[in-house]
Amino acid sequence: MLKLSRRLQRIADYVTTGSRVADIGSDHAMLPVYLLQIDKCPSAIAGELNLGPFEAARKQGADAGLTARLTVRQGDGLNVLQPGEADTVTIAGMGGSLMSSILEAGRAAGKLEGVKELVLQPNVGEEAVREWLLLHDWQLTAESILEEDGKIYEVMHAIRASDAKCRNSELYDGSFLKLSLETDTIFKVLKQMGPYLLRDPKPELFKKWRHELNKLDRICEQLAGSELPESASKREQFLAEKHVIEEVLLCLPTVKP
């Protein structure tokens, strides 16, 4: 049986038992193979755009003796799916903007028809993914943050629900932060940093955002040395963003969800 990385294991843990899963950008198909091996899912589809990983995924399934339950397809994003083929879609290991584009293209083409659950792990740009989920009324039900091999990852779980708009409205109510910031700013912070992650802050969250603050410091220093007219304006924007993040981090230890 395959042993997954902590990142992939967290994704696997979020998948609902008994669901037919489609792993998009599956690489070597480790996640779907594992889910089939532990009988958490009756069947799986592994989608991969590039030929090398596609062939590796086919070999992984064959070596595990799972060709009857694992379908490996080469294609772009959710184009590998037919409507109604999957209950759960997992997408991991890419930027949030690309992930959102894949989800939007799939939604527009009807590929998400019948899908009840999304498990998403963007490497960067998590805000774009949360924005897409909000825009299309997917209920964000859980988030995790973890560190592995020196990198920090966030994993999101979302479901299709009739009352998603109402649930998300409650989730993105930032009054629990007790911050003297404008409502729009707090809403942006929740999308950027994660509404569940902020309600139950872990050490990895602080580590991630302190690293981001260091990056903002370096950018501001570079802009301060520039004579370009737009540099001063950009620096003010980054300083304002830095101030908001600092204020949020300062309030988190006192938050009692």
Short mmCIF file of the C-alpha atoms (twelve columns), coordinates in Angstrom:
data_MODEL
# 
_entry.id   MODEL 
# 
loop_
_atom_site.group_PDB 
_atom_site.id 
_atom_site.type_symbol 
_atom_site.label_atom_id 
_atom_site.label_alt_id 
_atom_site.label_comp_id 
_atom_site.label_asym_id 
_atom_site.label_seq_id 
_atom_site.Cartn_x 
_atom_site.Cartn_y 
_atom_site.Cartn_z 
_atom_site.pdbx_PDB_model_num 
ATOM 1   C CA . MET A 1   0.000   0.000  0.000   1 
ATOM 2   C CA . LEU A 2   1.194   3.484  -0.835  1 
ATOM 3   C CA . LYS A 3   2.302   5.809  1.939   1 
ATOM 4   C CA . LEU A 4   1.300   9.368  1.205   1 
ATOM 5   C CA . SER A 5   3.036   12.596 2.127   1 
ATOM 6   C CA . ARG A 6   1.391   14.558 4.937   1 
ATOM 7   C CA . ARG A 7   -0.017  16.961 2.369   1 
ATOM 8   C CA . LEU A 8   -1.669  14.252 0.267   1 
ATOM 9   C CA . GLN A 9   -2.802  12.398 3.391   1 
ATOM 10  C CA . ARG A 10  -4.674  15.487 4.563   1 
ATOM 11  C CA . ILE A 11  -6.409  15.692 1.200   1 
ATOM 12  C CA . ALA A 12  -7.285  11.990 1.384   1 
ATOM 13  C CA . ASP A 13  -8.705  12.451 4.874   1 
ATOM 14  C CA . TYR A 14  -11.164 15.059 3.577   1 
ATOM 15  C CA . VAL A 15  -12.561 12.808 0.828   1 
ATOM 16  C CA . THR A 16  -15.955 11.388 1.801   1 
ATOM 17  C CA . THR A 17  -16.018 7.609  2.110   1 
ATOM 18  C CA . GLY A 18  -17.924 5.953  -0.720  1 
ATOM 19  C CA . SER A 19  -17.537 8.798  -3.193  1 
ATOM 20  C CA . ARG A 20  -16.302 8.412  -6.741  1 
ATOM 21  C CA . VAL A 21  -13.251 10.639 -6.910  1 
ATOM 22  C CA . ALA A 22  -11.623 12.524 -9.783  1 
ATOM 23  C CA . ASP A 23  -8.103  13.769 -9.121  1 
ATOM 24  C CA . ILE A 24  -7.241  16.562 -11.533 1 
ATOM 25  C CA . GLY A 25  -3.556  17.146 -12.230 1 
ATOM 26  C CA . SER A 26  -2.960  13.762 -10.659 1 
ATOM 27  C CA . ASP A 27  0.749   13.501 -11.510 1 
ATOM 28  C CA . HIS A 28  1.641   9.896  -10.553 1 
ATOM 29  C CA . ALA A 29  -1.921  9.147  -9.358  1 
ATOM 30  C CA . MET A 30  -0.720  8.469  -5.836  1 
ATOM 31  C CA . LEU A 31  -3.807  9.989  -4.215  1 
ATOM 32  C CA . PRO A 32  -6.454  8.034  -6.174  1 
ATOM 33  C CA . VAL A 33  -4.452  4.809  -5.935  1 
ATOM 34  C CA . TYR A 34  -4.250  5.195  -2.162  1 
ATOM 35  C CA . LEU A 35  -7.974  5.940  -1.872  1 
ATOM 36  C CA . LEU A 36  -8.736  2.786  -3.841  1 
ATOM 37  C CA . GLN A 37  -6.262  0.687  -1.882  1 
ATOM 38  C CA . ILE A 38  -7.913  1.549  1.443   1 
ATOM 39  C CA . ASP A 39  -11.359 1.083  -0.147  1 
ATOM 40  C CA . LYS A 40  -12.406 4.600  0.723   1 
ATOM 41  C CA . CYS A 41  -13.608 5.106  -2.852  1 
ATOM 42  C CA . PRO A 42  -15.203 2.536  -5.189  1 
ATOM 43  C CA . SER A 43  -13.684 4.082  -8.317  1 
ATOM 44  C CA . ALA A 44  -11.392 6.917  -9.337  1 
ATOM 45  C CA . ILE A 45  -10.379 8.988  -12.333 1 
ATOM 46  C CA . ALA A 46  -6.882  10.424 -12.609 1 
ATOM 47  C CA . GLY A 47  -6.562  13.337 -15.017 1 
ATOM 48  C CA . GLU A 48  -3.183  14.590 -16.210 1 
ATOM 49  C CA . LEU A 49  -2.308  17.018 -19.007 1 
ATOM 50  C CA . ASN A 50  1.335   16.115 -19.638 1 
ATOM 51  C CA . LEU A 51  2.389   12.856 -21.256 1 
ATOM 52  C CA . GLY A 52  5.115   11.880 -18.779 1 
ATOM 53  C CA . PRO A 53  2.953   12.080 -15.626 1 
ATOM 54  C CA . PHE A 54  0.018   10.554 -17.550 1 
ATOM 55  C CA . GLU A 55  2.093   7.486  -18.381 1 
ATOM 56  C CA . ALA A 56  3.439   7.357  -14.814 1 
ATOM 57  C CA . ALA A 57  -0.130  7.434  -13.499 1 
ATOM 58  C CA . ARG A 58  -1.146  4.553  -15.777 1 
ATOM 59  C CA . LYS A 59  1.856   2.527  -14.571 1 
ATOM 60  C CA . GLN A 60  1.057   3.299  -10.932 1 
ATOM 61  C CA . GLY A 61  -2.483  2.008  -11.361 1 
ATOM 62  C CA . ALA A 62  -1.356  -1.089 -13.252 1 
ATOM 63  C CA . ASP A 63  1.367   -1.923 -10.722 1 
ATOM 64  C CA . ALA A 64  -1.229  -1.684 -7.933  1 
ATOM 65  C CA . GLY A 65  -3.604  -3.982 -9.839  1 
ATOM 66  C CA . LEU A 66  -6.271  -1.287 -9.966  1 
ATOM 67  C CA . THR A 67  -6.914  -0.884 -13.689 1 
ATOM 68  C CA . ALA A 68  -10.511 -2.066 -13.256 1 
ATOM 69  C CA . ARG A 69  -11.266 0.734  -10.788 1 
ATOM 70  C CA . LEU A 70  -8.862  3.490  -11.845 1 
ATOM 71  C CA . THR A 71  -9.348  5.319  -15.128 1 
ATOM 72  C CA . VAL A 72  -6.382  7.427  -16.210 1 
ATOM 73  C CA . ARG A 73  -7.083  10.109 -18.809 1 
ATOM 74  C CA . GLN A 74  -4.928  12.677 -20.540 1 
ATOM 75  C CA . GLY A 75  -6.519  16.093 -20.876 1 
ATOM 76  C CA . ASP A 76  -6.685  19.679 -19.696 1 
ATOM 77  C CA . GLY A 77  -8.271  20.220 -16.293 1 
ATOM 78  C CA . LEU A 78  -11.843 19.055 -15.887 1 
ATOM 79  C CA . ASN A 79  -12.123 18.236 -19.592 1 
ATOM 80  C CA . VAL A 80  -11.203 14.654 -18.640 1 
ATOM 81  C CA . LEU A 81  -14.588 14.336 -16.901 1 
ATOM 82  C CA . GLN A 82  -18.061 13.653 -18.197 1 
ATOM 83  C CA . PRO A 83  -20.961 15.179 -16.243 1 
ATOM 84  C CA . GLY A 84  -22.105 12.884 -13.438 1 
ATOM 85  C CA . GLU A 85  -18.971 10.717 -13.389 1 
ATOM 86  C CA . ALA A 86  -17.590 11.912 -10.057 1 
ATOM 87  C CA . ASP A 87  -18.908 12.828 -6.624  1 
ATOM 88  C CA . THR A 88  -15.641 14.357 -5.399  1 
ATOM 89  C CA . VAL A 89  -13.049 16.404 -7.278  1 
ATOM 90  C CA . THR A 90  -9.580  16.884 -5.821  1 
ATOM 91  C CA . ILE A 91  -7.081  19.388 -7.217  1 
ATOM 92  C CA . ALA A 92  -3.688  19.930 -5.607  1 
ATOM 93  C CA . GLY A 93  -0.224  21.304 -6.129  1 
ATOM 94  C CA . MET A 94  -0.825  24.316 -8.370  1 
ATOM 95  C CA . GLY A 95  -1.391  28.038 -7.979  1 
ATOM 96  C CA . GLY A 96  -4.741  29.325 -6.815  1 
ATOM 97  C CA . SER A 97  -5.332  31.404 -9.952  1 
ATOM 98  C CA . LEU A 98  -4.786  28.389 -12.208 1 
ATOM 99  C CA . MET A 99  -6.955  26.237 -9.949  1 
ATOM 100 C CA . SER A 100 -9.761  28.791 -10.091 1 
ATOM 101 C CA . SER A 101 -9.475  28.941 -13.882 1 
ATOM 102 C CA . ILE A 102 -9.740  25.144 -14.091 1 
ATOM 103 C CA . LEU A 103 -12.800 25.152 -11.840 1 
ATOM 104 C CA . GLU A 104 -14.448 27.972 -13.780 1 
ATOM 105 C CA . ALA A 105 -13.804 26.366 -17.168 1 
ATOM 106 C CA . GLY A 106 -15.164 23.085 -15.838 1 
ATOM 107 C CA . ARG A 107 -18.223 24.764 -14.357 1 
ATOM 108 C CA . ALA A 108 -18.976 26.587 -17.601 1 
ATOM 109 C CA . ALA A 109 -18.676 23.318 -19.547 1 
ATOM 110 C CA . GLY A 110 -20.952 21.439 -17.144 1 
ATOM 111 C CA . LYS A 111 -18.151 19.196 -15.917 1 
ATOM 112 C CA . LEU A 112 -19.025 19.817 -12.258 1 
ATOM 113 C CA . GLU A 113 -22.534 18.453 -12.741 1 
ATOM 114 C CA . GLY A 114 -23.123 15.839 -10.050 1 
ATOM 115 C CA . VAL A 115 -20.002 16.814 -8.093  1 
ATOM 116 C CA . LYS A 116 -20.883 17.285 -4.426  1 
ATOM 117 C CA . GLU A 117 -17.466 17.839 -2.876  1 
ATOM 118 C CA . LEU A 118 -14.237 19.686 -3.672  1 
ATOM 119 C CA . VAL A 119 -10.907 19.143 -1.898  1 
ATOM 120 C CA . LEU A 120 -8.437  21.812 -2.976  1 
ATOM 121 C CA . GLN A 121 -4.804  22.440 -2.126  1 
ATOM 122 C CA . PRO A 122 -3.393  25.526 -3.848  1 
ATOM 123 C CA . ASN A 123 0.338   26.116 -3.423  1 
ATOM 124 C CA . VAL A 124 -0.116  29.897 -3.506  1 
ATOM 125 C CA . GLY A 125 -2.984  32.285 -4.190  1 
ATOM 126 C CA . GLU A 126 -5.448  30.708 -1.778  1 
ATOM 127 C CA . GLU A 127 -7.550  33.880 -1.862  1 
ATOM 128 C CA . ALA A 128 -8.462  33.244 -5.512  1 
ATOM 129 C CA . VAL A 129 -9.812  29.796 -4.639  1 
ATOM 130 C CA . ARG A 130 -11.909 31.066 -1.730  1 
ATOM 131 C CA . GLU A 131 -13.209 33.823 -3.993  1 
ATOM 132 C CA . TRP A 132 -14.313 31.275 -6.607  1 
ATOM 133 C CA . LEU A 133 -16.041 29.115 -3.985  1 
ATOM 134 C CA . LEU A 134 -17.918 32.157 -2.683  1 
ATOM 135 C CA . LEU A 135 -18.879 33.359 -6.131  1 
ATOM 136 C CA . HIS A 136 -20.422 30.019 -7.063  1 
ATOM 137 C CA . ASP A 137 -22.032 29.223 -3.706  1 
ATOM 138 C CA . TRP A 138 -19.887 26.303 -2.605  1 
ATOM 139 C CA . GLN A 139 -19.917 25.999 1.174   1 
ATOM 140 C CA . LEU A 140 -16.426 26.048 2.644   1 
ATOM 141 C CA . THR A 141 -16.656 23.488 5.451   1 
ATOM 142 C CA . ALA A 142 -13.056 23.063 6.634   1 
ATOM 143 C CA . GLU A 143 -9.482  24.251 6.174   1 
ATOM 144 C CA . SER A 144 -6.146  22.858 7.300   1 
ATOM 145 C CA . ILE A 145 -2.659  24.296 7.344   1 
ATOM 146 C CA . LEU A 146 0.459   22.133 7.629   1 
ATOM 147 C CA . GLU A 147 4.188   22.239 7.025   1 
ATOM 148 C CA . GLU A 148 6.111   19.604 5.132   1 
ATOM 149 C CA . ASP A 149 9.675   19.683 3.803   1 
ATOM 150 C CA . GLY A 150 10.006  23.356 4.628   1 
ATOM 151 C CA . LYS A 151 6.838   24.381 2.789   1 
ATOM 152 C CA . ILE A 152 3.490   25.411 4.247   1 
ATOM 153 C CA . TYR A 153 0.328   24.146 2.595   1 
ATOM 154 C CA . GLU A 154 -3.347  24.940 2.986   1 
ATOM 155 C CA . VAL A 155 -6.084  22.403 2.204   1 
ATOM 156 C CA . MET A 156 -9.730  23.378 1.722   1 
ATOM 157 C CA . HIS A 157 -12.875 21.260 1.801   1 
ATOM 158 C CA . ALA A 158 -16.078 22.522 0.209   1 
ATOM 159 C CA . ILE A 159 -19.480 21.029 -0.528  1 
ATOM 160 C CA . ARG A 160 -22.396 21.875 -2.752  1 
ATOM 161 C CA . ALA A 161 -25.217 22.933 -0.412  1 
ATOM 162 C CA . SER A 162 -28.562 24.635 -0.890  1 
ATOM 163 C CA . ASP A 163 -27.842 27.013 1.988   1 
ATOM 164 C CA . ALA A 164 -24.219 27.659 1.032   1 
ATOM 165 C CA . LYS A 165 -24.736 31.405 0.597   1 
ATOM 166 C CA . CYS A 166 -26.125 31.746 4.120   1 
ATOM 167 C CA . ARG A 167 -23.457 29.474 5.644   1 
ATOM 168 C CA . ASN A 168 -20.668 31.338 3.889   1 
ATOM 169 C CA . SER A 169 -22.105 34.656 5.028   1 
ATOM 170 C CA . GLU A 170 -21.855 33.469 8.631   1 
ATOM 171 C CA . LEU A 171 -18.377 32.055 8.061   1 
ATOM 172 C CA . TYR A 172 -17.068 35.288 6.558   1 
ATOM 173 C CA . ASP A 173 -18.454 37.425 9.363   1 
ATOM 174 C CA . GLY A 174 -15.203 38.778 10.750  1 
ATOM 175 C CA . SER A 175 -16.607 40.182 13.997  1 
ATOM 176 C CA . PHE A 176 -14.778 37.448 15.938  1 
ATOM 177 C CA . LEU A 177 -11.476 39.128 15.102  1 
ATOM 178 C CA . LYS A 178 -12.329 42.223 17.192  1 
ATOM 179 C CA . LEU A 179 -10.483 44.482 14.781  1 
ATOM 180 C CA . SER A 180 -11.042 48.183 14.179  1 
ATOM 181 C CA . LEU A 181 -10.873 47.747 10.411  1 
ATOM 182 C CA . GLU A 182 -13.436 48.427 7.697   1 
ATOM 183 C CA . THR A 183 -15.803 45.566 6.872   1 
ATOM 184 C CA . ASP A 184 -14.438 45.238 3.328   1 
ATOM 185 C CA . THR A 185 -10.885 44.999 4.653   1 
ATOM 186 C CA . ILE A 186 -11.804 42.292 7.149   1 
ATOM 187 C CA . PHE A 187 -13.636 40.363 4.422   1 
ATOM 188 C CA . LYS A 188 -10.508 40.496 2.265   1 
ATOM 189 C CA . VAL A 189 -8.400  39.305 5.212   1 
ATOM 190 C CA . LEU A 190 -10.691 36.297 5.721   1 
ATOM 191 C CA . LYS A 191 -10.403 35.355 2.051   1 
ATOM 192 C CA . GLN A 192 -6.653  35.866 2.120   1 
ATOM 193 C CA . MET A 193 -5.801  34.113 5.391   1 
ATOM 194 C CA . GLY A 194 -8.674  31.657 5.752   1 
ATOM 195 C CA . PRO A 195 -11.820 31.991 7.918   1 
ATOM 196 C CA . TYR A 196 -11.325 28.645 9.654   1 
ATOM 197 C CA . LEU A 197 -7.567  29.097 9.991   1 
ATOM 198 C CA . LEU A 198 -8.078  32.449 11.696  1 
ATOM 199 C CA . ARG A 199 -10.674 31.004 14.066  1 
ATOM 200 C CA . ASP A 200 -8.285  28.276 15.190  1 
ATOM 201 C CA . PRO A 201 -4.795  29.700 14.579  1 
ATOM 202 C CA . LYS A 202 -1.982  27.164 14.391  1 
ATOM 203 C CA . PRO A 203 1.779   27.850 14.588  1 
ATOM 204 C CA . GLU A 204 2.032   27.248 10.832  1 
ATOM 205 C CA . LEU A 205 -0.323  30.152 10.191  1 
ATOM 206 C CA . PHE A 206 1.860   32.564 12.137  1 
ATOM 207 C CA . LYS A 207 4.986   31.208 10.435  1 
ATOM 208 C CA . LYS A 208 3.485   31.648 6.972   1 
ATOM 209 C CA . TRP A 209 2.336   35.209 7.503   1 
ATOM 210 C CA . ARG A 210 5.502   36.332 9.268   1 
ATOM 211 C CA . HIS A 211 7.339   35.099 6.201   1 
ATOM 212 C CA . GLU A 212 4.947   37.138 4.043   1 
ATOM 213 C CA . LEU A 213 5.621   40.194 6.208   1 
ATOM 214 C CA . ASN A 214 9.351   39.750 5.646   1 
ATOM 215 C CA . LYS A 215 8.746   39.657 1.894   1 
ATOM 216 C CA . LEU A 216 6.676   42.835 2.093   1 
ATOM 217 C CA . ASP A 217 9.472   44.509 4.064   1 
ATOM 218 C CA . ARG A 218 11.968  43.680 1.319   1 
ATOM 219 C CA . ILE A 219 9.639   44.965 -1.395  1 
ATOM 220 C CA . CYS A 220 9.056   48.211 0.491   1 
ATOM 221 C CA . GLU A 221 12.800  48.710 0.918   1 
ATOM 222 C CA . GLN A 222 13.348  48.270 -2.800  1 
ATOM 223 C CA . LEU A 223 10.541  50.672 -3.660  1 
ATOM 224 C CA . ALA A 224 11.902  53.250 -1.228  1 
ATOM 225 C CA . GLY A 225 15.112  53.352 -3.262  1 
ATOM 226 C CA . SER A 226 13.305  53.845 -6.551  1 
ATOM 227 C CA . GLU A 227 12.846  57.233 -8.205  1 
ATOM 228 C CA . LEU A 228 9.930   56.106 -10.392 1 
ATOM 229 C CA . PRO A 229 6.760   58.143 -9.726  1 
ATOM 230 C CA . GLU A 230 4.571   55.057 -9.217  1 
ATOM 231 C CA . SER A 231 6.969   53.489 -6.690  1 
ATOM 232 C CA . ALA A 232 5.839   55.704 -3.808  1 
ATOM 233 C CA . SER A 233 2.203   54.806 -4.411  1 
ATOM 234 C CA . LYS A 234 2.976   51.098 -4.599  1 
ATOM 235 C CA . ARG A 235 5.028   51.328 -1.426  1 
ATOM 236 C CA . GLU A 236 2.109   52.919 0.413   1 
ATOM 237 C CA . GLN A 237 -0.161  50.091 -0.731  1 
ATOM 238 C CA . PHE A 238 2.271   47.433 0.485   1 
ATOM 239 C CA . LEU A 239 2.778   49.238 3.795   1 
ATOM 240 C CA . ALA A 240 -0.989  49.355 4.306   1 
ATOM 241 C CA . GLU A 241 -1.247  45.615 3.544   1 
ATOM 242 C CA . LYS A 242 1.603   44.935 5.953   1 
ATOM 243 C CA . HIS A 243 -0.128  46.926 8.691   1 
ATOM 244 C CA . VAL A 244 -3.349  44.937 8.294   1 
ATOM 245 C CA . ILE A 245 -1.555  41.576 8.492   1 
ATOM 246 C CA . GLU A 246 0.368   42.705 11.563  1 
ATOM 247 C CA . GLU A 247 -2.834  43.837 13.254  1 
ATOM 248 C CA . VAL A 248 -4.521  40.494 12.510  1 
ATOM 249 C CA . LEU A 249 -1.594  38.459 13.835  1 
ATOM 250 C CA . LEU A 250 -1.502  40.540 17.008  1 
ATOM 251 C CA . CYS A 251 -5.163  39.871 17.723  1 
ATOM 252 C CA . LEU A 252 -5.123  36.123 17.031  1 
ATOM 253 C CA . PRO A 253 -3.623  34.826 20.316  1 
ATOM 254 C CA . THR A 254 -6.463  36.474 22.211  1 
ATOM 255 C CA . VAL A 255 -9.178  35.045 19.960  1 
ATOM 256 C CA . LYS A 256 -11.314 32.403 21.611  1 
ATOM 257 C CA . PRO A 257 -13.396 30.806 18.826  1 
# 
